[in-house]
Amino acid sequence: MYPKSLAELIESFRKLPGVGEKTAERYALWATEMNEEVVNEFAKSLVNVKTKLHKCKICGNLSEDDVCEVCNDSSRNNKMILVVQSPKDVIAMERLEEFRGVYHVLGGLISSSKGVMPEDLSINSLIDRAKNADEVVLATNTTMDGETTAMYLNKLLQENCPDVLVTRIAHGLPSGGFLDYADEMTLAHALSGRNKM
Amino acid sequence: MYPKSLAELIESFRKLPGVGEKTAERYALWATEMNEEVVNEFAKSLVNVKTKLHKCKICGNLSEDDVCEVCNDSSRNNKMILVVQSPKDVIAMERLEEFRGVYHVLGGLISSSKGVMPEDLSINSLIDRAKNADEVVLATNTTMDGETTAMYLNKLLQENCPDVLVTRIAHGLPSGGFLDYADEMTLAHALSGRNKM
């Protein structure tokens, strides 16, 4: 139905997260209408992320260099390590412009349903780094897998680095949240974690 | 904030229709996580649509060859020409598997607001083709620009090809449509175009 090269491009776009047939078709047709330079630039940038980006050898974040910008920044407090699941969490955190410590990217969460075991994640290097740290903030998602991973890491850190303060990001009602829309778990956390005003 | 190559890829994804910062970021991070072969394939297919696809020299549809599959198909009735705005309309029509005539892609619609004039569209070649046709179906959108274009083409066709039957696709309530949600124009068309049951 489509010319071959168009069909192939639609197939490629369909692989993007959350993109169905209709959207992939719209994206591909956009490419047919765009000028060649823009499309070639697009293709080049796709190839570039695979060739130029790799994991920071210290924290596991994405970087073009051996060591990422955060780990390389001497103004950051490397005694404070914030542990996250993936590079996109680092991006979200950095956007805040509030956290001045460093990161540790696990590369996933422990998950029995997905068959992800502790040895699949960058946990050994975290323990090594934690030995020289003051505080490790466990900032995995507040989902089941995120909680499991946080609990597992907490236990391991207590055993191996008894002098390090291990903390967990706060649970509670999100900003702009409605009490009557919040699920019970969220409400329970919001209540038990209440602060003096 | 992002490594350079990631920022560039996000920029590229942002150019896609309807894609904002968050979605572009999600797409780009997908690429960092995908295996290299898939991403290179993606890049290649982008380049391919620009190098391999061009306009069919008869109808203006997208094609890898000089003449598109439809125009090349001798089982299609080339005395019946369906006129559309763009290649995506051809794709939508072909998906129906109902129309057995051929197409004519205008490459746009006459639009005073966007400054698109009749001479910017493939109209001369339509008139030439229409001289040998039995019927020309004007299947431009039922928007203001689509109607303007249809009226303009109808007048031109009547003048230049008086023997050709010029028709317009039906206006009315879409399938699954609710009367109380339909706008007045649609309802008026649905009523005036009513058919005997």
Tab-separated table of N, CA and C in Angstrom, chain A residues 1-6 8-10 12-13 15-19 21-23 25-36 38-53 62-64 69 86-88 91-92 94-95 97, chain B residues 1-6 8-10 12-13 15-19 21-23 25-36 38-53 62-64 69 86-88 91-92 94-95 97:
chain	number	residue	atom	x	y	z
A	1	MET	N	0.833	-1.199	0.000
A	1	MET	CA	0.000	0.000	0.000
A	1	MET	C	0.877	1.262	0.000
A	2	TYR	N	1.825	1.323	0.952
A	2	TYR	CA	2.760	2.443	0.940
A	2	TYR	C	3.949	2.074	0.065
A	3	PRO	N	4.617	3.094	-0.512
A	3	PRO	CA	5.900	2.797	-1.137
A	3	PRO	C	6.818	2.210	-0.057
A	4	LYS	N	7.743	1.325	-0.480
A	4	LYS	CA	8.570	0.575	0.473
A	4	LYS	C	9.299	1.447	1.495
A	5	SER	N	9.945	2.501	1.016
A	5	SER	CA	10.742	3.306	1.955
A	5	SER	C	9.860	4.019	2.972
A	6	LEU	N	8.644	4.378	2.556
A	6	LEU	CA	7.711	5.011	3.490
A	6	LEU	C	7.244	3.994	4.534
A	8	GLU	N	8.835	1.434	5.581
A	8	GLU	CA	9.938	1.163	6.507
A	8	GLU	C	10.071	2.259	7.556
A	9	LEU	N	9.879	3.492	7.126
A	9	LEU	CA	9.994	4.599	8.074
A	9	LEU	C	8.845	4.552	9.087
A	10	ILE	N	7.655	4.223	8.597
A	10	ILE	CA	6.502	4.094	9.510
A	10	ILE	C	6.807	3.008	10.543
A	12	SER	N	9.673	2.102	11.654
A	12	SER	CA	10.639	2.629	12.616
A	12	SER	C	9.966	3.537	13.640
A	13	PHE	N	9.129	4.421	13.174
A	13	PHE	CA	8.450	5.334	14.095
A	13	PHE	C	7.530	4.579	15.054
A	15	LYS	N	8.092	1.984	16.560
A	15	LYS	CA	8.842	1.415	17.680
A	15	LYS	C	8.978	2.401	18.837
A	16	LEU	N	8.758	3.679	18.558
A	16	LEU	CA	8.846	4.685	19.635
A	16	LEU	C	7.779	4.402	20.684
A	17	PRO	N	8.074	4.717	21.948
A	17	PRO	CA	7.119	4.422	23.012
A	17	PRO	C	5.799	5.180	22.821
A	18	GLY	N	4.693	4.445	22.862
A	18	GLY	CA	3.370	5.067	22.797
A	18	GLY	C	2.939	5.502	21.409
A	19	VAL	N	3.665	5.084	20.380
A	19	VAL	CA	3.320	5.503	19.018
A	19	VAL	C	2.624	4.369	18.270
A	21	GLU	N	0.009	3.103	14.816
A	21	GLU	CA	0.050	3.171	13.357
A	21	GLU	C	-0.238	4.581	12.822
A	22	LYS	N	-1.291	5.176	13.319
A	22	LYS	CA	-1.722	6.488	12.807
A	22	LYS	C	-0.669	7.574	13.041
A	23	THR	N	-0.140	7.575	14.252
A	23	THR	CA	0.857	8.586	14.607
A	23	THR	C	2.146	8.354	13.820
A	25	GLU	N	2.432	7.050	10.969
A	25	GLU	CA	2.172	7.476	9.598
A	25	GLU	C	2.289	8.995	9.484
A	26	ARG	N	1.748	9.693	10.492
A	26	ARG	CA	1.805	11.146	10.485
A	26	ARG	C	3.257	11.625	10.552
A	27	TYR	N	4.039	10.995	11.415
A	27	TYR	CA	5.452	11.364	11.545
A	27	TYR	C	6.199	11.106	10.237
A	28	ALA	N	5.931	9.948	9.627
A	28	ALA	CA	6.652	9.569	8.412
A	28	ALA	C	6.286	10.518	7.263
A	29	LEU	N	5.006	10.878	7.197
A	29	LEU	CA	4.600	11.799	6.132
A	29	LEU	C	5.199	13.187	6.360
A	30	TRP	N	5.344	13.545	7.620
A	30	TRP	CA	6.042	14.791	7.929
A	30	TRP	C	7.432	14.767	7.296
A	31	ALA	N	8.101	13.623	7.429
A	31	ALA	CA	9.458	13.511	6.886
A	31	ALA	C	9.463	13.666	5.364
A	32	THR	N	8.439	13.139	4.714
A	32	THR	CA	8.398	13.269	3.248
A	32	THR	C	8.210	14.726	2.836
A	33	GLU	N	7.581	15.510	3.726
A	33	GLU	CA	7.298	16.911	3.377
A	33	GLU	C	8.391	17.884	3.832
A	34	MET	N	9.174	17.444	4.801
A	34	MET	CA	10.232	18.303	5.352
A	34	MET	C	11.373	18.432	4.357
A	35	ASN	N	12.183	19.490	4.512
A	35	ASN	CA	13.294	19.570	3.569
A	35	ASN	C	14.401	18.595	3.976
A	36	GLU	N	15.156	18.206	2.966
A	36	GLU	CA	16.102	17.108	3.103
A	36	GLU	C	17.115	17.338	4.220
A	38	VAL	N	16.865	18.930	7.088
A	38	VAL	CA	16.291	18.675	8.413
A	38	VAL	C	16.224	17.168	8.687
A	39	VAL	N	15.799	16.424	7.682
A	39	VAL	CA	15.644	14.981	7.853
A	39	VAL	C	17.010	14.305	8.002
A	40	ASN	N	17.974	14.753	7.232
A	40	ASN	CA	19.320	14.179	7.351
A	40	ASN	C	19.942	14.488	8.712
A	41	GLU	N	19.670	15.689	9.197
A	41	GLU	CA	20.127	16.092	10.528
A	41	GLU	C	19.531	15.149	11.578
A	42	PHE	N	18.257	14.862	11.415
A	42	PHE	CA	17.522	13.946	12.299
A	42	PHE	C	18.212	12.577	12.294
A	43	ALA	N	18.461	12.070	11.105
A	43	ALA	CA	19.093	10.756	10.972
A	43	ALA	C	20.463	10.749	11.635
A	44	LYS	N	21.198	11.819	11.436
A	44	LYS	CA	22.540	11.913	12.004
A	44	LYS	C	22.481	11.928	13.524
A	45	SER	N	21.513	12.665	14.063
A	45	SER	CA	21.437	12.756	15.523
A	45	SER	C	21.041	11.413	16.132
A	46	LEU	N	20.278	10.614	15.391
A	46	LEU	CA	19.945	9.264	15.867
A	46	LEU	C	21.209	8.407	15.962
A	47	VAL	N	21.992	8.444	14.892
A	47	VAL	CA	23.226	7.663	14.881
A	47	VAL	C	24.170	8.146	15.984
A	48	ASN	N	24.215	9.469	16.153
A	48	ASN	CA	25.126	10.053	17.144
A	48	ASN	C	24.862	9.590	18.568
A	49	VAL	N	23.587	9.497	18.958
A	49	VAL	CA	23.349	9.086	20.356
A	49	VAL	C	23.872	7.677	20.616
A	50	LYS	N	23.904	6.857	19.565
A	50	LYS	CA	24.435	5.504	19.776
A	50	LYS	C	25.957	5.475	19.747
A	51	THR	N	26.550	6.323	18.958
A	51	THR	CA	28.008	6.282	18.855
A	51	THR	C	28.684	7.151	19.915
A	52	LYS	N	28.080	8.276	20.251
A	52	LYS	CA	28.763	9.228	21.138
A	52	LYS	C	28.407	9.083	22.611
A	53	LEU	N	27.180	8.590	22.891
A	53	LEU	CA	26.759	8.509	24.289
A	53	LEU	C	27.103	7.171	24.906
A	62	LEU	N	24.103	9.045	31.447
A	62	LEU	CA	24.518	9.168	30.052
A	62	LEU	C	25.526	10.299	29.895
A	63	SER	N	26.535	10.073	29.089
A	63	SER	CA	27.563	11.093	28.916
A	63	SER	C	28.298	10.891	27.601
A	64	GLU	N	28.809	11.992	27.053
A	64	GLU	CA	29.633	11.864	25.855
A	64	GLU	C	31.079	11.594	26.233
A	69	GLU	N	29.021	15.154	33.152
A	69	GLU	CA	29.162	16.542	33.588
A	69	GLU	C	29.000	16.700	35.088
A	86	SER	N	17.091	5.470	36.331
A	86	SER	CA	17.576	5.621	34.957
A	86	SER	C	17.980	7.057	34.656
A	87	PRO	N	18.690	7.251	33.535
A	87	PRO	CA	19.153	8.590	33.171
A	87	PRO	C	18.025	9.615	33.101
A	88	LYS	N	16.813	9.179	32.775
A	88	LYS	CA	15.761	10.198	32.663
A	88	LYS	C	15.396	10.786	34.019
A	91	ILE	N	17.786	13.577	34.556
A	91	ILE	CA	17.348	14.759	33.808
A	91	ILE	C	16.243	15.491	34.565
A	92	ALA	N	15.265	14.732	35.079
A	92	ALA	CA	14.157	15.338	35.833
A	92	ALA	C	14.691	16.074	37.066
A	94	GLU	N	17.789	17.221	37.595
A	94	GLU	CA	18.628	18.357	37.215
A	94	GLU	C	17.783	19.556	36.794
A	95	ARG	N	16.617	19.243	36.239
A	95	ARG	CA	15.744	20.324	35.799
A	95	ARG	C	15.304	21.180	36.994
A	97	GLU	N	17.122	22.054	39.420
A	97	GLU	CA	18.224	22.938	39.819
A	97	GLU	C	18.268	23.138	41.334
B	1	MET	N	22.479	20.895	30.034
B	1	MET	CA	21.836	19.932	30.914
B	1	MET	C	21.929	18.520	30.331
B	2	TYR	N	21.527	18.365	29.085
B	2	TYR	CA	21.684	17.065	28.425
B	2	TYR	C	23.061	17.009	27.774
B	3	PRO	N	23.604	15.797	27.611
B	3	PRO	CA	24.789	15.688	26.752
B	3	PRO	C	24.405	16.192	25.356
B	4	LYS	N	25.360	16.765	24.652
B	4	LYS	CA	25.084	17.429	23.377
B	4	LYS	C	24.313	16.563	22.375
B	5	SER	N	24.764	15.338	22.169
B	5	SER	CA	24.108	14.505	21.149
B	5	SER	C	22.670	14.173	21.542
B	6	LEU	N	22.409	14.049	22.834
B	6	LEU	CA	21.042	13.802	23.282
B	6	LEU	C	20.187	15.043	23.053
B	8	GLU	N	20.580	17.271	20.822
B	8	GLU	CA	20.325	17.408	19.378
B	8	GLU	C	19.219	16.473	18.909
B	9	LEU	N	19.209	15.255	19.465
B	9	LEU	CA	18.172	14.306	19.059
B	9	LEU	C	16.806	14.763	19.562
B	10	ILE	N	16.772	15.290	20.788
B	10	ILE	CA	15.514	15.815	21.321
B	10	ILE	C	15.009	16.935	20.417
B	12	SER	N	15.516	17.281	17.273
B	12	SER	CA	14.985	16.686	16.044
B	12	SER	C	13.587	16.118	16.270
B	13	PHE	N	13.419	15.393	17.344
B	13	PHE	CA	12.100	14.809	17.618
B	13	PHE	C	11.045	15.895	17.846
B	15	LYS	N	10.619	18.463	16.279
B	15	LYS	CA	10.112	18.994	15.012
B	15	LYS	C	8.929	18.186	14.485
B	16	LEU	N	8.758	16.960	14.985
B	16	LEU	CA	7.643	16.131	14.534
B	16	LEU	C	6.320	16.788	14.913
B	17	PRO	N	5.285	16.594	14.097
B	17	PRO	CA	4.005	17.255	14.379
B	17	PRO	C	3.423	16.808	15.727
B	18	GLY	N	3.068	17.776	16.549
B	18	GLY	CA	2.401	17.490	17.820
B	18	GLY	C	3.312	16.974	18.923
B	19	VAL	N	4.613	17.055	18.717
B	19	VAL	CA	5.541	16.546	19.734
B	19	VAL	C	6.143	17.708	20.534
B	21	GLU	N	8.278	19.047	24.270
B	21	GLU	CA	9.556	18.776	24.940
B	21	GLU	C	9.571	17.414	25.644
B	22	LYS	N	8.515	17.147	26.422
B	22	LYS	CA	8.469	15.914	27.217
B	22	LYS	C	8.480	14.667	26.334
B	23	THR	N	7.671	14.697	25.299
B	23	THR	CA	7.562	13.547	24.403
B	23	THR	C	8.862	13.362	23.624
B	25	GLU	N	11.761	14.134	24.558
B	25	GLU	CA	12.739	13.589	25.494
B	25	GLU	C	12.551	12.080	25.666
B	26	ARG	N	11.266	11.688	25.764
B	26	ARG	CA	10.964	10.269	25.930
B	26	ARG	C	11.434	9.472	24.704
B	27	TYR	N	11.172	10.027	23.513
B	27	TYR	CA	11.587	9.359	22.280
B	27	TYR	C	13.116	9.245	22.229
B	28	ALA	N	13.784	10.337	22.592
B	28	ALA	CA	15.245	10.353	22.494
B	28	ALA	C	15.861	9.365	23.491
B	29	LEU	N	15.271	9.296	24.689
B	29	LEU	CA	15.797	8.361	25.682
B	29	LEU	C	15.540	6.918	25.248
B	30	TRP	N	14.435	6.729	24.563
B	30	TRP	CA	14.179	5.402	23.993
B	30	TRP	C	15.348	5.014	23.096
B	31	ALA	N	15.788	5.954	22.268
B	31	ALA	CA	16.885	5.675	21.333
B	31	ALA	C	18.168	5.318	22.079
B	32	THR	N	18.396	5.966	23.217
B	32	THR	CA	19.618	5.647	23.967
B	32	THR	C	19.556	4.234	24.543
B	33	GLU	N	18.328	3.759	24.773
B	33	GLU	CA	18.180	2.435	25.380
B	33	GLU	C	18.052	1.308	24.347
B	34	MET	N	17.642	1.672	23.136
B	34	MET	CA	17.444	0.678	22.071
B	34	MET	C	18.782	0.144	21.582
B	35	ASN	N	18.759	-1.045	20.972
B	35	ASN	CA	20.038	-1.510	20.451
B	35	ASN	C	20.413	-0.788	19.162
B	36	GLU	N	21.697	-0.734	18.917
B	36	GLU	CA	22.248	0.136	17.888
B	36	GLU	C	21.673	-0.160	16.498
B	38	VAL	N	18.700	-1.233	15.582
B	38	VAL	CA	17.359	-0.658	15.409
B	38	VAL	C	17.447	0.843	15.128
B	39	VAL	N	18.305	1.515	15.875
B	39	VAL	CA	18.428	2.965	15.720
B	39	VAL	C	19.060	3.320	14.380
B	40	ASN	N	20.052	2.541	13.959
B	40	ASN	CA	20.676	2.803	12.658
B	40	ASN	C	19.698	2.560	11.514
B	41	GLU	N	18.871	1.540	11.688
B	41	GLU	CA	17.830	1.235	10.706
B	41	GLU	C	16.876	2.433	10.582
B	42	PHE	N	16.524	2.971	11.730
B	42	PHE	CA	15.650	4.137	11.814
B	42	PHE	C	16.282	5.298	11.037
B	43	ALA	N	17.545	5.558	11.312
B	43	ALA	CA	18.254	6.657	10.653
B	43	ALA	C	18.284	6.441	9.141
B	44	LYS	N	18.510	5.194	8.751
B	44	LYS	CA	18.599	4.889	7.323
B	44	LYS	C	17.244	5.110	6.646
B	45	SER	N	16.170	4.700	7.337
B	45	SER	CA	14.858	4.844	6.715
B	45	SER	C	14.458	6.309	6.575
B	46	LEU	N	14.967	7.138	7.483
B	46	LEU	CA	14.729	8.582	7.347
B	46	LEU	C	15.403	9.129	6.100
B	47	VAL	N	16.662	8.739	5.933
B	47	VAL	CA	17.400	9.214	4.760
B	47	VAL	C	16.749	8.680	3.485
B	48	ASN	N	16.310	7.423	3.539
B	48	ASN	CA	15.712	6.787	2.362
B	48	ASN	C	14.465	7.496	1.841
B	49	VAL	N	13.588	7.938	2.735
B	49	VAL	CA	12.373	8.586	2.221
B	49	VAL	C	12.703	9.865	1.448
B	50	LYS	N	13.839	10.495	1.823
B	50	LYS	CA	14.193	11.700	1.077
B	50	LYS	C	14.889	11.375	-0.239
B	51	THR	N	15.643	10.281	-0.266
B	51	THR	CA	16.389	9.979	-1.489
B	51	THR	C	15.556	9.140	-2.461
B	52	LYS	N	14.731	8.234	-1.928
B	52	LYS	CA	14.038	7.295	-2.824
B	52	LYS	C	12.636	7.724	-3.243
B	53	LEU	N	11.982	8.520	-2.381
B	53	LEU	CA	10.599	8.884	-2.704
B	53	LEU	C	10.524	10.182	-3.500
B	62	LEU	N	3.092	10.000	-3.758
B	62	LEU	CA	4.455	9.577	-3.435
B	62	LEU	C	4.768	8.231	-4.059
B	63	SER	N	5.976	8.106	-4.593
B	63	SER	CA	6.338	6.868	-5.260
B	63	SER	C	7.843	6.700	-5.299
B	64	GLU	N	8.284	5.445	-5.314
B	64	GLU	CA	9.719	5.213	-5.476
B	64	GLU	C	10.092	5.188	-6.959
B	69	GLU	N	2.341	3.207	-7.986
B	69	GLU	CA	1.693	1.899	-8.112
B	69	GLU	C	0.276	1.985	-8.672
B	86	SER	N	-3.402	15.769	-0.493
B	86	SER	CA	-2.029	15.318	-0.235
B	86	SER	C	-1.922	13.794	-0.245
B	87	PRO	N	-0.683	13.297	-0.299
B	87	PRO	CA	-0.477	11.842	-0.341
B	87	PRO	C	-1.152	11.097	0.809
B	88	LYS	N	-1.294	11.757	1.972
B	88	LYS	CA	-1.907	11.012	3.071
B	88	LYS	C	-3.382	10.737	2.810
B	91	ILE	N	-3.467	7.551	0.903
B	91	ILE	CA	-3.286	6.415	1.803
B	91	ILE	C	-4.595	6.081	2.509
B	92	ALA	N	-5.282	7.111	2.993
B	92	ALA	CA	-6.562	6.898	3.682
B	92	ALA	C	-7.570	6.249	2.746
B	94	GLU	N	-6.954	4.487	-0.054
B	94	GLU	CA	-6.519	3.143	-0.440
B	94	GLU	C	-6.802	2.138	0.671
B	95	ARG	N	-6.752	2.616	1.907
B	95	ARG	CA	-7.014	1.728	3.032
B	95	ARG	C	-8.447	1.175	2.967
B	97	GLU	N	-9.950	0.245	0.361
B	97	GLU	CA	-10.020	-0.801	-0.667
B	97	GLU	C	-11.347	-0.797	-1.395
